[in-house]
XYZ file of C-alpha atoms in Angstrom:
718
model
C 126.475 47.348 83.019
C 129.578 46.997 85.171
C 133.135 47.879 84.244
C 134.083 44.223 83.933
C 131.099 43.328 81.800
C 131.410 46.450 79.651
C 135.055 45.668 79.012
C 134.332 41.993 78.443
C 131.907 43.009 75.706
C 134.618 45.132 74.100
C 137.086 42.272 74.420
C 134.723 39.738 72.876
C 134.388 41.999 69.845
C 138.111 42.536 69.524
C 139.250 39.009 70.247
C 136.428 36.853 69.045
C 133.974 38.324 66.596
C 136.797 39.991 64.760
C 139.490 37.371 65.238
C 141.259 36.524 61.967
C 143.168 33.339 61.294
C 146.556 32.372 62.546
C 148.026 31.552 59.162
C 150.729 29.157 58.105
C 153.064 32.109 57.666
C 153.511 32.432 61.409
C 157.227 32.253 62.251
C 158.386 28.978 63.777
C 159.789 28.911 67.285
C 163.560 29.226 67.242
C 166.350 29.519 69.755
C 167.167 33.203 69.982
C 168.937 35.730 72.176
C 167.189 37.106 75.219
C 164.232 39.237 74.109
C 164.560 42.989 74.055
C 162.758 45.044 76.657
C 159.027 45.333 76.014
C 158.126 48.499 74.099
C 156.453 51.354 75.906
C 152.675 50.787 75.613
C 151.795 54.393 76.460
C 150.402 55.251 72.988
C 147.792 52.538 73.504
C 146.803 53.586 77.026
C 147.181 57.350 77.315
C 144.338 59.714 76.557
C 144.216 60.323 72.838
C 145.743 63.705 71.963
C 144.743 66.251 69.370
C 141.495 67.920 68.371
C 138.044 66.291 68.303
C 138.458 65.370 72.006
C 141.415 63.240 70.887
C 141.741 60.562 68.199
C 143.646 57.249 68.070
C 147.297 57.694 67.193
C 147.576 54.874 64.680
C 150.922 56.173 63.441
C 152.487 55.633 66.855
C 151.252 52.063 67.450
C 153.184 48.848 66.874
C 151.811 45.324 67.500
C 154.558 44.555 70.034
C 153.009 47.197 72.311
C 149.853 45.183 72.917
C 151.096 42.534 75.395
C 152.594 45.065 77.841
C 149.533 47.257 77.312
C 147.234 44.384 78.256
C 149.278 43.755 81.405
C 149.214 47.368 82.494
C 145.559 47.895 81.586
C 144.493 44.840 83.586
C 146.443 46.045 86.611
C 144.898 49.505 86.350
C 141.393 48.088 85.895
C 141.822 45.952 88.998
C 142.940 49.040 90.903
C 139.929 51.010 89.659
C 137.565 48.291 90.807
C 139.349 47.985 94.150
C 138.829 51.680 94.869
C 135.102 51.262 94.322
C 134.787 47.837 95.942
C 136.809 48.665 99.059
C 135.232 52.049 99.746
C 134.492 52.005 103.508
C 131.349 54.072 102.981
C 128.029 52.271 102.717
C 127.251 51.378 99.101
C 125.140 53.898 97.200
C 124.260 54.370 93.564
C 126.734 57.255 93.322
C 129.752 55.633 94.993
C 129.287 52.220 93.368
C 127.201 52.099 90.178
C 127.997 55.597 88.963
C 131.638 55.315 89.980
C 131.840 52.070 88.046
C 130.383 53.823 84.988
C 133.136 56.442 85.128
C 135.856 53.792 85.093
C 137.407 51.728 82.332
C 138.246 54.405 79.767
C 141.890 53.333 79.503
C 141.027 49.778 78.555
C 138.248 50.930 76.247
C 140.801 52.965 74.311
C 143.139 49.983 74.183
C 140.484 47.631 72.824
C 139.246 50.181 70.295
C 142.692 50.035 68.697
C 143.186 46.302 69.218
C 139.864 45.563 67.530
C 141.097 47.290 64.388
C 144.379 45.372 64.437
C 142.446 42.130 64.812
C 139.921 42.802 62.069
C 141.674 45.121 59.616
C 145.421 44.642 60.163
C 145.850 40.995 61.069
C 149.515 40.363 60.374
C 151.048 37.074 61.584
C 152.424 38.987 64.586
C 148.961 40.260 65.506
C 147.457 36.804 65.059
C 150.061 35.256 67.361
C 149.271 37.839 70.043
C 145.564 37.030 69.722
C 146.153 33.311 70.113
C 148.159 33.812 73.304
C 146.050 36.511 74.906
C 142.411 35.632 74.239
C 142.176 33.007 77.032
C 144.209 35.174 79.407
C 141.911 38.133 78.935
C 138.859 35.917 79.215
C 140.104 34.767 82.615
C 140.638 38.384 83.655
C 137.146 39.516 82.660
C 135.543 36.508 84.327
C 137.481 37.274 87.496
C 136.220 40.860 87.447
C 132.608 39.897 86.800
C 132.617 37.373 89.666
C 134.239 39.542 92.336
C 132.174 38.745 95.472
C 132.786 42.006 97.329
C 131.824 44.135 94.325
C 128.711 42.074 93.775
C 127.798 42.456 97.449
C 127.804 46.253 97.045
C 125.663 46.049 93.914
C 123.235 43.639 95.580
C 122.868 45.874 98.630
C 121.883 48.806 96.408
C 119.604 46.612 94.321
C 117.802 45.232 97.372
C 117.140 48.784 98.621
C 116.223 50.228 95.221
C 112.596 50.958 96.102
C 113.723 53.562 98.654
C 116.761 54.910 96.823
C 115.000 57.765 94.990
C 116.563 56.860 91.645
C 115.412 58.343 88.348
C 114.219 55.951 85.611
C 117.618 55.743 83.889
C 119.421 55.092 87.173
C 116.934 52.412 88.161
C 117.229 50.738 84.738
C 121.025 50.784 84.938
C 120.976 49.340 88.466
C 118.589 46.545 87.522
C 120.601 45.653 84.427
C 123.864 45.748 86.361
C 122.515 43.324 88.948
C 121.097 41.083 86.221
C 124.431 41.043 84.371
C 126.264 39.962 87.508
C 123.785 37.173 88.174
C 123.832 35.847 84.596
C 127.640 35.870 84.755
C 127.589 33.569 87.775
C 127.863 35.906 90.760
C 125.430 33.797 92.822
C 127.443 30.594 92.330
C 129.642 29.079 94.996
C 133.420 29.155 94.576
C 133.498 25.835 92.737
C 130.839 27.058 90.325
C 132.693 30.292 89.710
C 135.886 28.390 88.985
C 133.968 26.281 86.488
C 132.572 29.377 84.736
C 136.099 30.738 84.472
C 137.331 27.463 82.976
C 134.515 27.338 80.432
C 134.940 30.962 79.370
C 138.670 30.467 78.837
C 138.093 27.306 76.830
C 135.479 29.085 74.705
C 137.821 32.009 74.038
C 140.439 29.575 72.767
C 137.906 27.692 70.627
C 136.511 30.899 69.122
C 139.991 31.993 68.098
C 140.658 28.563 66.616
C 137.422 28.596 64.638
C 138.166 32.020 63.167
C 141.721 30.988 62.359
C 140.539 28.013 60.343
C 137.823 29.855 58.425
C 140.075 32.720 57.447
C 142.752 30.294 56.315
C 140.263 28.893 53.799
C 139.106 32.381 52.810
C 142.691 33.386 52.014
C 142.818 30.751 49.268
C 141.950 31.515 45.648
C 141.206 29.731 42.383
C 143.650 30.823 39.680
C 142.557 31.089 36.063
C 145.151 30.891 33.294
C 143.044 31.596 30.232
C 141.022 34.682 29.423
C 138.474 32.331 27.903
C 137.622 31.303 31.492
C 136.357 34.836 32.094
C 133.519 34.622 29.577
C 130.474 36.585 30.713
C 132.302 38.714 33.282
C 132.308 42.510 33.133
C 135.590 44.196 32.232
C 135.771 45.962 35.592
C 135.395 42.664 37.451
C 137.978 40.936 35.250
C 140.390 43.763 36.036
C 139.873 43.252 39.758
C 140.579 39.513 39.412
C 143.780 40.356 37.551
C 144.789 42.723 40.352
C 144.188 39.959 42.924
C 146.357 37.547 40.942
C 149.083 40.165 40.633
C 149.000 40.716 44.416
C 149.560 36.960 44.790
C 152.600 37.060 42.526
C 150.688 35.635 39.559
C 150.708 38.547 37.120
C 149.031 37.699 33.833
C 146.496 35.413 35.503
C 143.192 35.960 37.289
C 142.425 34.985 40.909
C 138.971 34.359 42.401
C 139.488 34.781 46.130
C 137.373 32.482 48.301
C 135.263 35.307 49.718
C 131.726 36.457 48.985
C 132.793 39.697 47.282
C 134.624 37.702 44.570
C 132.540 34.523 44.422
C 129.083 36.068 44.185
C 129.615 38.141 41.001
C 131.433 35.208 39.399
C 128.435 32.948 40.037
C 126.091 35.578 38.643
C 127.819 36.159 35.320
C 130.277 33.400 34.411
C 129.022 31.392 31.444
C 131.416 28.545 32.276
C 129.159 26.189 34.247
C 131.973 23.826 35.271
C 133.937 26.740 36.711
C 130.845 28.041 38.487
C 130.496 24.656 40.177
C 134.169 24.613 41.175
C 134.061 28.144 42.608
C 130.748 27.481 44.368
C 131.937 24.277 46.041
C 135.163 25.868 47.244
C 133.144 28.669 48.827
C 130.399 26.657 50.517
C 132.890 24.114 51.860
C 135.064 26.592 53.738
C 135.919 24.946 57.041
C 134.459 21.635 55.905
C 137.126 19.814 53.921
C 138.348 17.231 56.434
C 141.756 18.897 56.573
C 143.673 20.940 59.126
C 141.212 23.811 58.688
C 138.076 21.713 59.227
C 135.959 23.350 61.940
C 133.450 20.601 62.766
C 135.290 19.326 65.854
C 135.791 22.901 67.052
C 132.068 23.578 66.689
C 131.203 20.447 68.669
C 133.525 21.572 71.471
C 131.949 25.046 71.506
C 128.446 23.588 71.706
C 129.432 21.294 74.588
C 130.976 24.163 76.530
C 128.005 26.441 75.911
C 125.553 23.884 77.241
C 127.716 23.290 80.330
C 127.780 27.019 81.029
C 124.047 27.482 80.465
C 123.174 24.730 82.942
C 125.668 26.039 85.462
C 124.074 29.488 85.284
C 120.562 28.111 85.684
C 119.354 28.184 82.066
C 117.728 25.347 80.146
C 120.191 25.720 77.295
C 122.354 28.234 75.438
C 119.431 29.719 73.512
C 117.615 30.598 76.742
C 120.858 31.981 78.181
C 121.511 34.223 75.165
C 117.905 35.424 74.907
C 117.608 36.430 78.538
C 117.896 40.122 77.611
C 116.358 40.415 74.146
C 113.198 41.817 72.632
C 112.066 38.346 71.540
C 112.604 37.080 75.120
C 112.310 33.350 74.323
C 113.437 30.938 71.595
C 109.786 30.124 70.984
C 108.943 33.740 70.099
C 111.876 34.014 67.706
C 111.045 30.679 66.083
C 107.392 31.631 65.733
C 108.321 34.660 63.626
C 110.775 32.687 61.486
C 108.356 29.861 60.797
C 105.603 32.345 59.931
C 107.754 33.624 57.066
C 109.383 30.329 55.998
C 106.496 28.680 54.063
C 105.901 31.771 51.915
C 109.616 32.055 51.189
C 109.903 28.406 50.147
C 106.825 28.720 47.951
C 108.383 31.715 46.205
C 111.614 29.735 45.651
C 109.616 27.032 43.885
C 108.263 29.701 41.543
C 111.723 31.169 40.965
C 113.244 27.788 40.184
C 110.411 27.002 37.780
C 111.066 30.265 35.929
C 114.792 29.506 35.721
C 114.297 25.924 34.616
C 111.878 27.020 31.885
C 114.404 29.546 30.612
C 117.227 26.978 30.666
C 115.014 24.516 28.783
C 114.114 27.170 26.223
C 117.800 27.834 25.644
C 118.432 24.117 25.170
C 120.861 24.008 28.112
C 119.800 20.445 28.974
C 120.479 20.936 32.699
C 118.626 20.745 35.971
C 119.068 23.923 38.024
C 121.714 23.360 40.686
C 122.880 25.718 43.460
C 125.775 26.980 41.301
C 123.235 27.890 38.611
C 120.828 29.871 40.781
C 122.440 33.303 40.642
C 123.364 32.887 36.969
C 119.872 31.998 35.808
C 118.232 34.434 38.210
C 120.025 37.209 36.328
C 118.745 35.804 33.051
C 115.186 35.732 34.422
C 115.577 39.282 35.731
C 116.601 40.356 32.240
C 113.712 38.470 30.618
C 111.020 39.563 33.091
C 112.075 43.110 33.816
C 114.569 43.894 31.037
C 116.995 44.620 33.887
C 120.625 43.562 33.829
C 122.796 44.163 36.902
C 125.646 45.058 34.572
C 123.429 47.763 33.108
C 123.056 49.344 36.551
C 126.601 48.953 37.861
C 128.211 51.685 35.679
C 125.963 54.182 37.485
C 127.026 53.032 40.952
C 130.431 54.563 41.603
C 131.540 53.853 45.145
C 132.504 57.449 45.910
C 129.140 58.689 44.646
C 127.201 56.183 46.757
C 129.176 57.312 49.815
C 128.047 60.857 49.050
C 124.499 59.577 48.596
C 124.554 58.120 52.101
C 125.805 61.459 53.443
C 123.073 63.289 51.531
C 120.343 61.140 53.049
C 121.756 61.676 56.545
C 121.694 65.419 55.944
C 118.095 65.423 54.769
C 116.886 63.224 57.598
C 119.064 64.106 60.585
C 120.703 67.466 59.749
C 124.220 66.043 59.618
C 127.016 67.309 57.370
C 130.085 65.246 56.374
C 133.283 66.949 55.259
C 136.343 64.912 54.327
C 139.549 65.491 56.282
C 142.786 65.782 54.365
C 145.560 64.283 56.447
C 144.837 65.942 59.783
C 143.654 62.712 61.448
C 145.908 59.616 61.665
C 144.557 56.501 59.923
C 145.537 52.844 60.224
C 145.846 52.227 56.469
C 146.292 54.629 53.534
C 142.925 53.722 51.961
C 141.020 54.771 55.089
C 139.127 58.050 54.717
C 137.943 60.244 57.587
C 135.095 62.746 57.674
C 134.239 65.518 60.113
C 130.560 65.252 61.083
C 128.769 68.433 62.159
C 125.226 69.533 62.959
C 123.565 71.691 60.318
C 121.410 73.295 62.964
C 124.118 74.355 65.408
C 127.386 73.897 63.544
C 128.648 71.855 66.495
C 130.947 68.923 65.916
C 129.119 65.594 66.227
C 131.875 63.101 65.454
C 134.512 61.674 63.169
C 133.563 58.972 60.671
C 136.261 56.494 59.570
C 135.616 54.642 56.289
C 137.655 51.561 55.280
C 136.075 50.285 52.079
C 138.389 47.814 50.381
C 139.265 44.149 50.736
C 142.929 43.265 51.318
C 145.101 40.600 52.871
C 144.836 40.490 56.673
C 141.340 41.994 56.727
C 138.461 39.762 57.718
C 135.661 39.245 55.221
C 132.222 40.788 55.384
C 131.167 44.251 56.462
C 130.889 45.710 59.948
C 130.627 48.904 61.957
C 132.421 49.825 65.162
C 132.728 52.827 67.440
C 136.025 53.892 68.963
C 134.274 56.282 71.357
C 130.626 56.902 72.246
C 128.836 59.948 73.571
C 128.227 59.990 77.338
C 126.797 62.731 79.513
C 128.384 61.252 82.635
C 131.865 61.266 81.113
C 131.430 64.537 79.260
C 132.306 63.028 75.882
C 130.457 64.679 72.998
C 132.404 63.734 69.876
C 131.729 60.207 68.640
C 134.347 58.226 66.715
C 132.466 55.818 64.421
C 133.683 53.544 61.644
C 132.438 51.464 58.729
C 134.441 48.589 57.267
C 133.574 47.002 53.926
C 135.252 44.556 51.566
C 134.594 46.006 48.145
C 136.884 45.003 45.306
C 138.919 48.048 44.325
C 138.757 49.138 40.706
C 141.793 48.747 38.461
C 144.488 51.419 38.599
C 143.120 54.722 37.370
C 139.544 53.438 37.259
C 136.703 54.189 39.712
C 135.342 51.408 41.856
C 131.947 50.276 40.600
C 129.662 48.371 42.954
C 126.512 46.326 42.620
C 123.118 47.189 44.056
C 123.808 44.592 46.776
C 127.103 46.303 47.620
C 125.427 49.708 47.675
C 122.778 48.297 50.019
C 125.553 46.972 52.272
C 127.128 50.433 52.343
C 123.835 52.054 53.365
C 123.272 49.287 55.935
C 126.617 49.743 57.664
C 126.223 53.503 57.493
C 122.952 53.068 59.388
C 124.985 51.538 62.230
C 127.322 54.536 62.103
C 124.373 56.941 62.259
C 123.030 55.058 65.277
C 126.393 55.668 66.981
C 126.725 59.286 65.855
C 123.220 60.196 67.029
C 123.330 58.231 70.298
C 123.112 60.495 73.334
C 122.875 58.601 76.627
C 124.103 59.672 80.038
C 125.425 56.358 81.363
C 127.783 54.292 79.151
C 126.159 51.099 80.411
C 122.888 52.067 78.712
C 124.436 52.773 75.306
C 124.230 49.240 73.903
C 120.940 47.742 72.755
C 119.572 44.169 72.683
C 120.960 42.010 69.878
C 117.603 41.874 68.084
C 117.423 45.688 68.058
C 121.001 46.305 66.881
C 120.293 45.642 63.196
C 117.093 47.682 63.152
C 118.534 51.198 62.574
C 120.902 49.895 59.899
C 118.147 48.062 58.038
C 115.924 51.134 58.118
C 118.713 53.164 56.526
C 118.843 50.831 53.506
C 115.461 52.104 52.368
C 116.662 55.462 51.099
C 119.204 54.025 48.641
C 116.775 53.376 45.796
C 114.633 56.469 46.272
C 114.322 58.645 43.148
C 116.041 61.580 44.815
C 119.168 59.601 45.731
C 119.377 57.840 42.368
C 118.826 61.014 40.363
C 121.501 62.900 42.276
C 124.170 60.243 42.764
C 123.674 57.393 40.302
C 125.741 58.819 37.446
C 127.526 56.976 34.676
C 131.195 56.661 35.517
C 132.298 57.574 31.977
C 129.758 60.124 30.752
C 128.537 61.582 34.045
C 124.981 61.206 32.782
C 122.368 60.544 35.488
C 120.735 57.157 35.546
C 117.893 57.108 32.999
C 114.371 57.284 34.438
C 113.479 54.159 32.460
C 116.268 52.229 34.214
C 115.098 53.521 37.617
C 111.605 52.328 36.765
C 112.991 48.874 35.961
C 114.802 48.775 39.315
C 111.632 49.736 41.172
C 109.563 47.188 39.265
C 112.049 44.432 40.108
C 112.354 45.264 43.841
C 110.602 42.061 44.949
C 112.492 39.920 42.428
C 114.377 36.907 43.848
C 112.990 37.490 47.341
C 112.413 33.763 47.736
C 116.126 33.103 47.327
C 117.191 35.980 49.574
C 114.760 35.004 52.325
C 115.445 31.261 52.269
C 119.217 31.734 52.081
C 119.136 33.878 55.236
C 116.264 32.275 57.112
C 117.603 28.726 56.796
C 120.758 29.906 58.575
C 118.718 31.528 61.335
C 116.469 28.512 61.844
C 119.408 26.095 61.990
C 121.130 28.407 64.486
C 118.125 28.408 66.815
C 117.518 24.665 66.563
C 121.230 24.046 67.170
C 121.183 25.979 70.451
C 117.636 25.423 71.731
C 118.359 21.870 72.896
C 119.761 20.309 76.042
C 121.907 17.666 74.366
C 124.793 19.313 72.457
C 125.208 18.390 68.808
C 128.337 16.322 68.176
C 128.150 16.056 64.369
C 127.438 19.554 62.960
C 127.415 18.394 59.337
C 124.792 15.724 59.993
C 122.719 18.093 62.124
C 122.751 20.704 59.365
C 121.618 18.223 56.725
C 118.902 16.694 58.900
C 117.522 20.037 60.070
C 117.340 21.443 56.558
C 115.566 18.308 55.362
C 113.063 18.557 58.209
C 112.021 22.109 57.287
C 111.898 21.473 53.537
C 114.974 23.377 52.416
C 114.949 23.722 48.609
C 117.798 21.680 47.122
C 118.757 24.535 44.793
C 119.842 26.827 47.650
C 122.508 26.590 50.311
C 122.418 28.381 53.663
C 123.924 31.852 53.495
C 126.329 30.694 56.204
C 126.823 26.960 56.563
C 127.788 25.876 60.086
C 131.479 25.128 59.297
C 132.058 28.787 58.336
C 129.356 30.525 60.418
C 131.491 33.207 62.082
C 128.398 34.911 63.509
C 127.853 31.841 65.692
C 131.277 30.425 66.437
C 133.819 33.234 66.494
C 132.062 34.591 69.606
C 128.778 34.398 71.475
C 127.599 37.527 69.662
C 124.977 36.143 67.273
C 124.699 32.609 68.664
C 121.006 31.808 69.089
C 120.612 35.314 67.709
C 120.885 35.205 63.944
C 117.090 35.496 63.911
C 117.622 39.104 64.981
C 117.957 40.316 61.381
C 114.396 39.162 60.696
C 113.153 40.519 64.018
C 114.762 43.868 63.195
C 113.474 43.821 59.620
C 109.937 43.361 60.873
C 110.340 46.657 62.732
C 112.221 48.139 59.778
C 109.485 47.360 57.235
C 106.857 48.759 59.587
C 108.975 51.870 60.170
C 109.385 52.445 56.425
C 105.615 52.127 56.145
C 105.353 54.972 58.672
C 107.417 57.181 56.361
C 105.409 56.096 53.306
C 102.119 56.816 55.060
C 103.062 60.503 55.237
C 103.250 60.681 51.446
C 106.907 61.721 51.654
C 109.636 59.248 52.603
C 111.808 62.226 53.597
C 109.171 63.486 56.041
C 111.123 65.469 58.614
C 108.643 65.085 61.456
C 108.766 61.288 61.181
C 112.571 61.347 60.908
C 112.794 63.529 64.021
C 110.586 61.147 65.987
C 112.598 58.145 64.788
C 115.831 59.891 65.814
C 114.721 61.146 69.239
C 112.700 58.107 70.355
C 114.742 55.245 68.902
C 118.192 56.310 67.682
C 119.337 58.709 70.401
C 118.204 56.761 73.430
C 120.372 53.636 73.374
C 118.884 51.302 75.954
C 117.688 53.950 78.397
C 114.143 52.670 77.939
C 112.753 49.263 77.052
C 113.102 48.954 73.274
C 109.682 47.363 72.818
C 108.061 50.234 74.649
C 110.125 52.772 72.719
C 108.872 51.280 69.453
C 105.292 51.489 70.690
C 105.814 55.165 71.502
C 107.174 55.770 67.998
C 104.544 53.791 66.066
C 101.623 53.797 68.471
C 101.564 49.988 68.461
C 103.741 46.894 68.045
C 105.267 46.308 64.590
C 102.936 44.751 62.022
C 104.477 41.764 60.240
C 102.257 42.465 57.223
C 104.656 45.213 56.172
C 107.447 42.625 55.944
C 105.347 40.301 53.767
C 104.383 43.201 51.509
C 108.001 44.310 51.111
C 109.143 40.833 50.089
C 106.228 40.375 47.724
C 104.756 37.459 49.679
C 101.002 36.937 50.115
C 99.927 38.803 53.242
C 98.915 36.351 55.956
């Protein structure tokens, strides 16, 4: 991967996938005195000082530094490329490809910090900078990726590769570098290149606009005036709603923020059906209210631009363009897997709805199950079938203890130790915790782990992992800087934060991404990233250890008494593991299927709402469930290219994940060290140095067996 493409990937994460909204609080343009001199951007560009091979100096950064930093970083990146491109010596792997791999560290540091400001610290000032700079940076990265003289050097090396004496990693890097140039448009004429630049700039602007609108809707909340409206909710959750209202200047009331972390527990436990419907509709209609924050026109523009670019670059459509370098390889292969699972999932939903309707009828509710009833009655069925109540489990799931549980599992499996730092490392927000990661075997420092757990204003919704610095043999960097970012609702003052099983699973999932980063050990930076449909695999594998007896017995302790979770309750959890899998699968898979059908077509969709409805009807979507991400708020697809025509990747990765967990189970010990060592050395450490399909075959001795996925979800094995 070239400097320009590597940096463009970083930029797309910082500016697009993580772009928050430009809110109504943005200051209006006014006549003002001449602006002061731009602040010195050095803290954003200089090598990070301090121990641990240097760490970001968050305490020395101000948003106003970013524009001059972007200017200087672009100039320096152009100069770096010019030194490689204009080298009078004949192009070789060492003076071109390897030299390119050594470059770009300054801008990588800049975007590591900018990504955090965009996703975790999105003040109106930061949002305004994003709006101005995303198209400008897109133009810069397109310019770099289409430089004809640089491409000529790469092509000369590529054409002579058979006689170059390259090792397997060098040959793989060369081939991928050439492929990246070509799929960026390097073979186009000047008019074609200009068109690619135009499209990429327009997309960058549209992605920012989409994210702005969605976050604006997510910043809204439904205020409750009466405590009677909180019937059915746990005390800890009610306290968090009161804290949210207080933060909005509405002390004495309760606020349900329009984000999943607030809406989902409300839908599960509120006994007020009318309020459940109101909260549900506000949530599922984010970006789809026909107002200033409606995203449908923005989506249509994105789809048009994507199809134009795909055709220009020689692809049938955007799905083929995005899947050019994936494990699935073609839209057909991805769709085949999804449609193999879909019928069983829908059949299970029918069973789940029948169980819920029977229970509602027995209670004399006189209702037909609607989408805003699903989670509520599912909990009732769980209680009736398995004598398991989520509220019975939650007191044993203290956030701090589950963090320690994740660390414990990493120690058992990968010989890593995590020790919390106490103020020696700058952080970007007081709630952020940092941990020194060391090897139990050697005592050597492995990395620093940053943990930002709580939801707050200016932080995008969801959960994600990032790395501020990766390990690279070429660059001599050994200490990884990895981060996890969650949106848990903080407990009331003086009280611990209690989380649900779903939240605990999310924590283990994101920590699996962090472990992938911490254990990665590639020589060339351009081989560190993996295909999109492999990325979620390590994180999904890591989820499996959460509900193991060892983890629960050690870390699931009652927040008041300190008593370990009762064995009888653990048995209930295990017995109910396949409960509600129809809902979970259909909610996700409908989103993935709609994504693929939306992008695997040559005529761009112009009415996203109609397309969504018609596609769901055509595949038999149960009326009682809504997509996990409806198109008007589907950030995975429309805040960047990242998961577009790629949301299937969670299922693709889970197929490998379920088969990998089966490998551990087959040993008779899910903590089997030999299996963990093979998983680490073959799949986690190696980045993309080898083909990921082949790497999996080396690990498992064969391709993944989809039967393990069906067994896990409790579906009849096909």
